[in-house]
Amino acid sequence: MKGPLAKTAILLVGMYVFLKFILPLFTAPLPASLIFLYLALTFASAMIFYTMSGGGLDEFMGPVGRFLTGSGQAGIAGTARILVFILFPLLVGWQAYTRLAPSDMPPAENRTIHPAPPGEFVGLANPYPRTQENIMMGKGLYAAFCSPCHGANFDGKGPAAVGFNPPPANFSDPGTIAQLQESYLFWRIKKGGVGLPVEAMPWKSAMPRWEVELPDEWIWKIIMGEYDGAGQSPRTWEEEE
Amino acid sequence: MGYKKIFNVALGLTLIVTGVGVSCVFASDPPPEGETGSVAVRLFLTEGAVPADDPNAAVWNTIEPAEFKLAPQVHWPDRIQEVTVKSVNVRGVHNGQDMAILLEYADPSEDAADAAAVEFMVGDKMAHFAHGQEMLQVEGGDVNIWYWKKEHGKATDMTAKGFKTLRPQENQDVSASGFWRDGTWRVVFSRPLQTPDELDVQVTPGEWRNVAFAFWDGEIVDGAVKEKGSQKAVSSWWYIRAEPPPDNSIYGYVVLGIVLAAGFEFFLVRKIRRGNES
């Protein structure tokens, strides 16, 4: 196992093990398509390296040619060659089948959860001071208008939540309102689900267009109550911090 | 052929069967179920007439239902926070011409104002699930609503595109029939898969459509009907598809793929051998 091809194979296996099993210990798991891309880049790099230095293409591809023609092979290598020759057409047939067979799966949905807000809703500051009184009023309004879906505990588990797809946002999750500015929430509450852009699939959202029912002042106070109740802080521009 | 060669071929075949089997197990992901129910209704292909107007036909008991959770309608201001119908089991069949959809749900009392509805997006434009409510950044389409009410004893084929636009269509293509026993409604809707009416959902076997459901408990409480108008139980948009007829041409393409791959191997090896000889 000293040839360039064997070294490349070992490198690819090592790379795969690293990307698939070791990297997720430190960060989010990589999607399969990205792992494939990295392996393809690794293979291409190895090919360029070996064909530019020394022995050239023949040294690199020689074992492949000897394997395919079966010259001087016996035992396990011979078995593997037959195996490859049988398996390759079957894999092609299997691929053809899985591509052509009608799927029972509904179309995949790539819904953007936090799409960009319209320009007029960027960077607005809450015009009401963060007083205990305003927060309490916001929590009261939240309990009346928002909690049936978003939950009395701000966790998206209100009594009406179970029927909706997408489910109501869970504000106690650090991935929701903690990542957003107050002006973003103002947009989402005021314009509701029907105010979302196409990539967020507005036709699926049950969120009411609250501007029809609530004055802006109430919406700003609800935002205050939401952050306080969920134990989160709004995201701010760095220069403001 | 020597014993060694036979052994090698047998070993190879065993490994292939094992490998393909393992890849099948890992390739078929479980269906993407909603957190609390199904995501799609499958209209099973049957032969003969579909059980239109018969909520108790034997064929319904042979079909695994899709279950969808329901919530109070909250989108419109005239809302209530508690609804009677919490979930619905949906079964469907078609025969290439007609389709029938059975809704089965719990409602403790049989009342004249009990009602059920199935909603579809029409055409290619996406429509908001609350009656095709206007969207601010997306041009929406119509919805087609099949409505059944116990006291009417029939279906109404309706169209809507936004608040206060719900109206019966001129062409009534849908029939419905309901049967209540022991706290359970079984309501069956039926219609041809295709109609000449452009306001109707057109169902083509093999194609996915969007569907939603709504229910009203017509019980009289303190002299008033408990759920009416936009005070109702609703589902989100889910998917529905009429099962396509089996397509055997796929197997022809599979065989073609195998033959082409084997041919490629043959010519590749021949080319390498000739290259080595020269």
Coordinates of C-alpha atoms in Angstrom, one line a residue:
Chain A
M1 CA 0.0 0.0 0.0
K2 CA 2.7 2.5 -1.0
G3 CA 1.4 3.7 -4.4
P4 CA -0.1 7.2 -4.8
L5 CA -3.5 5.7 -5.4
A6 CA -3.4 3.9 -2.0
K7 CA -2.3 7.0 -0.3
T8 CA -5.1 9.0 -1.9
A9 CA -7.6 6.3 -0.8
I10 CA -6.3 6.5 2.8
L11 CA -6.4 10.3 2.7
L12 CA -10.1 10.2 1.5
V13 CA -11.1 7.8 4.2
G14 CA -9.4 9.9 6.8
M15 CA -11.0 13.0 5.5
Y16 CA -14.4 11.4 5.6
V17 CA -14.0 10.1 9.1
F18 CA -12.9 13.6 10.2
L19 CA -15.7 15.5 8.5
K20 CA -18.4 13.0 9.4
F21 CA -17.6 12.0 12.9
I22 CA -14.9 14.2 14.5
L23 CA -15.9 17.7 13.3
P24 CA -19.5 17.3 14.6
L25 CA -18.0 17.0 18.1
F26 CA -17.0 20.7 17.9
T27 CA -19.6 22.2 15.6
A28 CA -22.8 21.5 13.8
P29 CA -22.8 18.4 11.6
L30 CA -22.1 19.0 7.9
P31 CA -24.7 18.2 5.3
A32 CA -23.9 15.2 3.1
S33 CA -23.6 17.4 0.0
L34 CA -20.9 19.5 1.6
I35 CA -18.9 16.4 2.7
F36 CA -19.1 15.1 -0.8
L37 CA -17.8 18.4 -2.1
Y38 CA -14.9 18.4 0.3
L39 CA -14.0 14.8 -0.6
A40 CA -14.2 15.7 -4.3
L41 CA -11.8 18.6 -3.7
T42 CA -9.4 16.4 -1.8
F43 CA -9.4 13.8 -4.6
A44 CA -8.8 16.5 -7.2
S45 CA -6.0 18.0 -5.1
A46 CA -4.4 14.6 -4.7
M47 CA -4.6 13.9 -8.5
I48 CA -3.0 17.3 -9.3
F49 CA -0.3 16.7 -6.7
Y50 CA 0.7 13.2 -7.9
T51 CA 0.4 14.0 -11.6
M52 CA 2.6 17.1 -11.3
S53 CA 5.3 15.5 -9.1
G54 CA 7.4 12.6 -10.3
G55 CA 5.8 9.5 -11.7
G56 CA 2.9 11.2 -13.3
L57 CA -0.4 10.0 -14.4
D58 CA 0.7 6.4 -15.2
E59 CA 1.9 5.8 -11.6
F60 CA -1.3 7.2 -10.3
M61 CA -3.7 5.4 -12.6
G62 CA -1.5 2.2 -13.1
P63 CA -3.1 0.3 -10.2
V64 CA -6.6 1.1 -11.5
G65 CA -5.7 -0.2 -15.0
R66 CA -4.2 -3.4 -13.6
F67 CA -7.2 -3.9 -11.3
L68 CA -9.7 -3.4 -14.2
T69 CA -7.8 -5.6 -16.7
G70 CA -7.3 -8.3 -14.0
S71 CA -3.6 -8.8 -15.0
G72 CA -1.8 -11.0 -12.6
Q73 CA -4.6 -11.1 -10.1
A74 CA -5.9 -13.9 -8.0
G75 CA -7.7 -14.4 -4.7
I76 CA -9.2 -11.4 -3.0
A77 CA -8.2 -8.9 -5.7
G78 CA -9.8 -11.2 -8.3
T79 CA -13.0 -11.4 -6.2
A80 CA -13.1 -7.7 -5.7
R81 CA -12.7 -7.1 -9.5
I82 CA -15.7 -9.4 -10.2
L83 CA -17.6 -7.7 -7.4
V84 CA -17.0 -4.2 -8.9
F85 CA -18.0 -5.4 -12.4
I86 CA -21.3 -6.7 -11.1
L87 CA -22.0 -4.0 -8.6
F88 CA -21.4 -1.0 -10.9
P89 CA -24.2 -1.8 -13.4
L90 CA -26.5 -2.7 -10.5
L91 CA -25.8 0.6 -8.9
V92 CA -26.5 2.4 -12.1
G93 CA -29.8 0.5 -12.3
W94 CA -30.6 1.3 -8.7
Q95 CA -29.9 5.0 -9.3
A96 CA -32.2 4.9 -12.4
Y97 CA -34.9 3.3 -10.3
T98 CA -34.7 5.8 -7.4
R99 CA -34.7 8.8 -9.8
L100 CA -37.6 7.6 -11.9
A101 CA -39.8 5.8 -9.3
P102 CA -42.8 8.0 -8.3
S103 CA -42.1 9.4 -4.8
D104 CA -44.7 9.2 -2.0
M105 CA -43.1 12.2 -0.4
P106 CA -44.6 15.6 -0.6
P107 CA -42.4 18.3 -2.1
A108 CA -39.6 19.4 0.2
E109 CA -40.2 22.8 1.7
N110 CA -37.3 25.2 2.3
R111 CA -39.0 27.9 4.3
T112 CA -37.0 30.9 5.4
I113 CA -37.8 31.4 9.1
H114 CA -36.4 34.9 9.5
P115 CA -36.6 36.6 6.1
A116 CA -35.4 40.1 5.6
P117 CA -37.9 42.7 6.7
P118 CA -39.1 45.5 4.4
G119 CA -36.8 48.6 4.6
E120 CA -39.3 50.8 6.6
F121 CA -39.1 48.3 9.5
V122 CA -35.3 48.2 9.8
G123 CA -33.6 49.9 12.7
L124 CA -36.8 51.3 14.4
A125 CA -36.3 51.8 18.1
N126 CA -38.9 51.1 20.7
P127 CA -40.4 54.5 21.4
Y128 CA -41.6 53.5 24.9
P129 CA -39.3 53.5 27.9
R130 CA -38.6 50.1 29.5
T131 CA -40.4 50.8 32.7
Q132 CA -41.9 48.2 34.9
E133 CA -45.4 49.6 34.2
N134 CA -44.9 49.3 30.4
I135 CA -43.5 45.8 30.7
M136 CA -46.5 44.7 32.8
M137 CA -48.9 46.2 30.4
G138 CA -47.1 44.4 27.5
K139 CA -47.3 41.1 29.4
G140 CA -51.1 41.6 30.0
L141 CA -51.6 42.3 26.3
Y142 CA -49.4 39.3 25.4
A143 CA -51.6 37.1 27.7
A144 CA -54.7 38.3 25.9
F145 CA -53.7 38.2 22.3
C146 CA -50.5 36.1 21.9
S147 CA -50.5 33.4 24.5
P148 CA -53.2 31.2 23.0
C149 CA -50.6 30.2 20.3
H150 CA -47.2 31.3 21.7
G151 CA -48.0 30.0 25.2
A152 CA -48.3 31.6 28.7
N153 CA -44.7 30.5 29.2
F154 CA -43.5 32.2 26.0
D155 CA -42.4 28.7 24.7
G156 CA -44.7 28.4 21.6
K157 CA -46.8 25.8 23.4
G158 CA -50.2 27.6 23.7
P159 CA -53.4 25.5 23.6
A160 CA -53.9 26.4 19.9
A161 CA -50.3 25.7 18.9
V162 CA -50.7 22.0 18.1
G163 CA -52.7 22.6 14.9
F164 CA -50.4 24.9 13.1
N165 CA -47.7 24.3 10.6
P166 CA -45.4 26.1 10.9
P167 CA -45.7 26.0 14.7
P168 CA -45.8 29.3 16.6
A169 CA -42.4 30.7 17.5
N170 CA -40.9 29.7 20.8
F171 CA -39.6 32.9 22.3
S172 CA -37.6 31.3 25.1
D173 CA -35.5 29.5 22.4
P174 CA -32.2 31.5 22.0
G175 CA -32.6 31.1 18.2
T176 CA -35.7 33.3 17.9
I177 CA -36.3 36.8 19.4
A178 CA -32.8 36.9 21.0
Q179 CA -31.4 36.9 17.4
L180 CA -33.7 39.7 16.3
Q181 CA -34.1 43.4 16.8
E182 CA -37.2 44.9 18.3
S183 CA -38.0 46.5 14.9
Y184 CA -38.1 43.1 13.4
L185 CA -40.7 41.9 15.9
F186 CA -42.7 45.1 15.3
W187 CA -42.9 44.2 11.6
R188 CA -43.8 40.6 12.2
I189 CA -46.5 41.4 14.7
K190 CA -47.9 44.4 12.8
K191 CA -48.1 42.7 9.4
G192 CA -48.6 39.1 10.5
G193 CA -48.1 36.0 8.4
V194 CA -49.6 37.6 5.3
G195 CA -46.8 40.3 5.5
L196 CA -44.0 37.7 4.9
P197 CA -42.1 37.5 1.6
V198 CA -42.5 34.5 -0.7
E199 CA -39.5 32.6 0.7
A200 CA -41.1 32.5 4.1
M201 CA -44.3 30.9 2.6
P202 CA -46.9 33.5 4.0
W203 CA -49.8 31.3 2.8
K204 CA -49.0 28.9 5.6
S205 CA -48.8 31.3 8.6
A206 CA -51.7 31.7 11.0
M207 CA -50.2 34.8 12.6
P208 CA -52.8 37.6 12.5
R209 CA -52.1 40.9 10.9
W210 CA -52.3 42.7 14.2
E211 CA -52.3 46.2 12.8
V212 CA -56.0 45.6 12.0
E213 CA -56.8 45.2 15.7
L214 CA -54.0 46.7 17.9
P215 CA -52.5 50.2 18.0
D216 CA -48.7 50.5 17.5
E217 CA -48.3 51.4 21.2
W218 CA -49.7 48.1 22.3
I219 CA -47.5 46.2 19.8
W220 CA -44.3 48.0 21.2
K221 CA -45.3 47.1 24.7
I222 CA -46.1 43.5 23.8
I223 CA -42.5 43.3 22.4
M224 CA -41.2 44.6 25.8
G225 CA -43.3 42.0 27.6
E226 CA -42.2 39.2 25.4
Y227 CA -38.5 39.8 25.9
D228 CA -38.9 40.2 29.6
G229 CA -41.2 37.2 30.0
A230 CA -39.0 35.0 27.8
G231 CA -35.8 36.1 29.6
Q232 CA -34.2 37.3 26.4
S233 CA -32.7 40.6 25.2
P234 CA -33.2 42.1 21.8
R235 CA -30.3 42.1 19.4
T236 CA -28.8 45.5 19.0
W237 CA -26.3 47.1 16.6
E238 CA -22.8 46.7 17.9
E239 CA -22.1 50.5 18.0
E240 CA -25.1 50.8 20.4
E241 CA -23.7 48.4 22.9
Chain B
M1 CA -14.7 -22.9 -14.5
G2 CA -12.5 -23.8 -11.5
Y3 CA -13.9 -24.2 -7.9
K4 CA -11.9 -21.1 -7.0
K5 CA -13.7 -19.0 -9.6
I6 CA -17.1 -20.3 -8.6
F7 CA -16.3 -19.5 -5.0
N8 CA -15.2 -16.0 -6.0
V9 CA -18.4 -15.3 -7.9
A10 CA -20.6 -16.7 -5.1
L11 CA -18.7 -14.5 -2.6
G12 CA -19.2 -11.5 -4.8
L13 CA -22.9 -12.1 -5.2
T14 CA -23.4 -12.5 -1.4
L15 CA -21.6 -9.3 -0.8
I16 CA -23.7 -7.5 -3.4
V17 CA -26.9 -8.7 -1.9
T18 CA -25.8 -7.7 1.6
G19 CA -24.6 -4.3 0.4
V20 CA -27.7 -3.5 -1.6
G21 CA -29.8 -4.6 1.4
V22 CA -27.9 -2.4 3.8
S23 CA -28.1 0.6 1.4
C24 CA -31.9 0.1 1.1
V25 CA -32.3 0.2 4.9
F26 CA -30.2 3.4 5.2
A27 CA -31.5 5.1 2.0
S28 CA -35.2 5.0 2.9
D29 CA -35.6 7.8 5.4
P30 CA -38.8 7.6 7.5
P31 CA -41.6 9.8 6.0
P32 CA -41.4 13.4 7.2
E33 CA -44.2 13.2 9.7
G34 CA -45.4 16.4 11.3
E35 CA -44.6 16.7 15.0
T36 CA -48.1 15.7 15.8
G37 CA -49.6 14.0 12.8
S38 CA -49.5 13.3 9.1
V39 CA -48.4 15.6 6.3
A40 CA -50.3 14.2 3.3
V41 CA -53.5 12.6 2.3
R42 CA -53.1 9.7 -0.2
L43 CA -56.1 9.0 -2.5
F44 CA -55.7 5.3 -3.1
L45 CA -56.3 4.0 -6.6
T46 CA -59.2 1.5 -6.7
E47 CA -61.2 -0.2 -9.4
G48 CA -64.9 0.3 -9.8
A49 CA -67.0 3.0 -8.3
V50 CA -65.7 5.2 -5.5
P51 CA -67.9 5.1 -2.3
A52 CA -69.4 8.5 -2.9
D53 CA -72.2 9.3 -0.4
D54 CA -71.4 6.3 1.7
P55 CA -69.5 7.2 4.9
N56 CA -69.8 3.6 6.0
A57 CA -68.6 1.7 2.9
A58 CA -66.4 -1.3 3.7
V59 CA -63.5 0.1 1.6
W60 CA -62.9 2.9 4.1
N61 CA -61.9 0.4 6.8
T62 CA -59.2 -0.9 4.6
I63 CA -57.4 2.4 4.3
E64 CA -54.9 3.8 6.8
P65 CA -56.0 7.3 7.7
A66 CA -53.9 10.4 7.8
E67 CA -54.4 12.4 11.0
F68 CA -54.3 16.2 11.1
K69 CA -54.4 18.2 14.3
L70 CA -56.8 21.2 14.4
A71 CA -56.6 24.6 16.1
P72 CA -59.1 27.4 16.7
Q73 CA -59.2 29.8 13.8
V74 CA -57.1 32.8 15.0
H75 CA -56.3 34.6 11.8
W76 CA -59.5 36.6 11.6
P77 CA -60.5 38.9 14.5
D78 CA -63.8 37.0 15.1
R79 CA -62.1 34.1 16.9
I80 CA -62.7 31.8 19.7
Q81 CA -60.0 30.1 21.8
E82 CA -61.5 26.7 22.4
V83 CA -63.0 24.4 19.7
T84 CA -64.7 21.0 19.9
V85 CA -63.0 19.2 17.0
K86 CA -59.4 18.6 18.0
S87 CA -58.2 16.4 15.1
V88 CA -59.5 14.7 12.0
N89 CA -58.7 11.4 10.3
V90 CA -58.8 11.6 6.5
R91 CA -59.0 8.7 4.1
G92 CA -59.3 9.0 0.3
V93 CA -59.8 6.9 -2.8
H94 CA -60.0 7.5 -6.6
N95 CA -60.6 5.4 -9.6
G96 CA -59.1 7.6 -12.3
Q97 CA -62.4 9.4 -12.9
D98 CA -63.9 10.2 -9.5
M99 CA -62.5 10.8 -6.0
A100 CA -64.0 10.4 -2.5
I101 CA -62.6 11.8 0.7
L102 CA -63.8 10.7 4.1
L103 CA -63.4 12.9 7.2
E104 CA -63.8 11.2 10.5
Y105 CA -63.8 13.3 13.7
A106 CA -65.1 13.3 17.2
D107 CA -68.0 15.6 18.1
P108 CA -70.0 14.5 21.2
S109 CA -73.4 15.7 19.9
E110 CA -75.2 15.6 16.6
D111 CA -76.5 19.0 15.8
A112 CA -78.3 20.6 12.8
A113 CA -75.5 23.3 12.5
D114 CA -72.6 20.8 12.6
A115 CA -70.5 21.4 9.5
A116 CA -67.3 20.3 7.9
A117 CA -65.2 21.7 5.0
V118 CA -62.3 20.8 2.8
E119 CA -60.2 23.6 1.2
F120 CA -57.9 23.4 -1.8
M121 CA -55.6 25.8 -3.5
V122 CA -56.7 26.3 -7.2
G123 CA -54.2 26.5 -10.0
D124 CA -50.5 27.3 -9.6
K125 CA -50.8 30.5 -7.4
M126 CA -50.3 29.9 -3.7
A127 CA -53.3 31.0 -1.6
H128 CA -53.4 31.7 2.1
F129 CA -55.1 29.0 4.1
A130 CA -57.5 31.5 5.7
H131 CA -59.8 31.6 2.6
G132 CA -57.1 32.9 0.3
Q133 CA -56.6 36.0 2.4
E134 CA -54.7 38.8 0.7
M135 CA -50.9 38.5 1.2
L136 CA -48.9 41.8 1.1
Q137 CA -45.8 40.6 -0.8
V138 CA -47.2 37.7 -2.8
E139 CA -49.9 37.7 -5.3
G140 CA -52.2 34.9 -4.1
G141 CA -54.7 32.7 -5.9
D142 CA -58.3 31.4 -5.2
V143 CA -59.3 28.6 -2.9
N144 CA -62.0 26.1 -3.6
I145 CA -64.0 25.1 -0.6
W146 CA -66.2 22.0 -0.3
Y147 CA -68.7 22.7 2.5
W148 CA -71.1 20.3 4.1
K149 CA -73.7 21.2 6.8
K150 CA -75.8 18.6 8.6
E151 CA -79.1 20.6 8.1
H152 CA -78.4 21.2 4.4
G153 CA -77.8 17.5 3.8
K154 CA -75.6 18.3 0.8
A155 CA -72.3 19.8 -0.2
T156 CA -71.8 23.4 -1.4
D157 CA -69.0 24.0 -3.9
M158 CA -67.5 27.4 -3.1
T159 CA -64.8 29.9 -4.0
A160 CA -63.0 32.5 -2.0
K161 CA -60.1 34.9 -2.4
G162 CA -59.8 36.9 0.9
F163 CA -62.0 38.0 3.7
K164 CA -65.8 38.3 2.9
T165 CA -65.4 36.9 -0.6
L166 CA -66.7 33.3 0.1
R167 CA -69.5 32.5 -2.4
P168 CA -71.1 29.4 -3.8
Q169 CA -70.0 28.6 -7.4
E170 CA -72.5 28.6 -10.3
N171 CA -71.4 25.0 -11.1
Q172 CA -72.0 22.7 -8.2
D173 CA -69.7 19.7 -8.8
V174 CA -69.4 18.2 -5.2
S175 CA -71.6 15.9 -3.3
A176 CA -71.4 15.1 0.4
S177 CA -73.0 12.9 3.0
G178 CA -72.6 12.7 6.7
F179 CA -73.3 10.0 9.3
W180 CA -73.1 10.5 13.1
R181 CA -72.9 7.7 15.6
D182 CA -71.6 7.5 19.2
G183 CA -69.8 10.8 19.2
T184 CA -68.2 10.4 15.8
W185 CA -69.0 12.1 12.5
R186 CA -68.1 10.5 9.2
V187 CA -68.5 12.9 6.3
V188 CA -67.7 11.8 2.8
F189 CA -67.1 14.3 -0.1
S190 CA -66.9 13.2 -3.7
R191 CA -66.3 14.8 -7.0
P192 CA -64.8 14.0 -10.5
L193 CA -61.0 14.4 -10.4
Q194 CA -61.3 16.9 -13.2
T195 CA -64.0 19.4 -13.9
P196 CA -64.5 22.0 -16.7
D197 CA -64.8 24.8 -14.0
E198 CA -61.7 26.9 -13.7
L199 CA -62.7 27.9 -10.1
D200 CA -62.4 24.2 -9.1
V201 CA -59.3 22.4 -7.9
Q202 CA -58.2 20.0 -10.6
V203 CA -56.7 16.7 -9.4
T204 CA -54.3 14.9 -11.6
P205 CA -53.0 11.5 -10.4
G206 CA -49.4 11.8 -9.3
E207 CA -49.5 15.6 -8.7
W208 CA -49.4 17.2 -5.2
R209 CA -52.1 19.6 -4.2
N210 CA -52.5 21.7 -1.0
V211 CA -55.5 20.8 1.2
A212 CA -56.8 22.1 4.5
F213 CA -59.8 21.3 6.7
A214 CA -62.3 23.1 8.9
F215 CA -65.1 22.0 11.3
W216 CA -67.9 23.7 13.2
D217 CA -69.6 22.3 16.3
G218 CA -73.3 23.4 15.8
E219 CA -74.3 22.6 19.4
I220 CA -76.7 25.2 20.9
V221 CA -75.3 26.7 24.0
D222 CA -77.3 29.4 25.9
G223 CA -79.5 29.9 22.9
A224 CA -76.7 30.4 20.4
V225 CA -74.8 28.1 18.0
K226 CA -71.4 27.3 19.6
E227 CA -69.2 27.7 16.5
K228 CA -70.2 29.5 13.4
G229 CA -68.6 31.6 10.6
S230 CA -64.9 32.2 11.4
Q231 CA -65.3 30.7 14.8
K232 CA -64.2 27.2 13.9
A233 CA -61.5 24.5 14.1
V234 CA -59.0 24.7 11.3
S235 CA -56.0 22.9 10.0
S236 CA -52.9 24.3 8.3
W237 CA -52.2 23.6 4.6
W238 CA -51.2 19.9 4.1
Y239 CA -50.7 17.9 1.0
I240 CA -53.0 15.6 -1.0
R241 CA -52.2 13.4 -4.0
A242 CA -54.2 11.0 -6.1
E243 CA -52.1 7.8 -6.4
P244 CA -50.8 7.5 -10.0
P245 CA -51.4 4.2 -12.0
P246 CA -48.3 1.9 -11.8
D247 CA -45.7 2.8 -14.5
N248 CA -43.9 -0.3 -15.7
S249 CA -41.7 1.7 -18.2
I250 CA -39.4 2.5 -15.2
Y251 CA -38.2 -1.1 -15.3
G252 CA -37.2 -0.7 -18.9
Y253 CA -35.0 2.3 -18.0
V254 CA -33.5 0.3 -15.2
V255 CA -32.5 -2.5 -17.6
L256 CA -31.2 0.0 -20.1
G257 CA -29.1 1.6 -17.4
I258 CA -27.6 -1.8 -16.4
V259 CA -26.9 -2.8 -20.0
L260 CA -25.2 0.6 -20.7
A261 CA -23.1 0.4 -17.6
A262 CA -22.0 -3.2 -18.4
G263 CA -21.2 -2.2 -21.9
F264 CA -19.1 0.8 -20.6
E265 CA -17.1 -1.7 -18.4
F266 CA -16.5 -4.0 -21.4
F267 CA -15.2 -1.2 -23.6
L268 CA -13.2 0.4 -20.9
V269 CA -11.3 -2.9 -20.1
R270 CA -10.8 -3.5 -23.8
K271 CA -9.4 -0.1 -24.3
I272 CA -7.0 -0.4 -21.4
R273 CA -5.8 -3.8 -22.5
R274 CA -5.2 -2.6 -26.1
G275 CA -3.3 0.4 -24.6
N276 CA -1.1 -1.9 -22.6
E277 CA -0.4 -4.1 -25.6
S278 CA 0.6 -1.2 -27.9

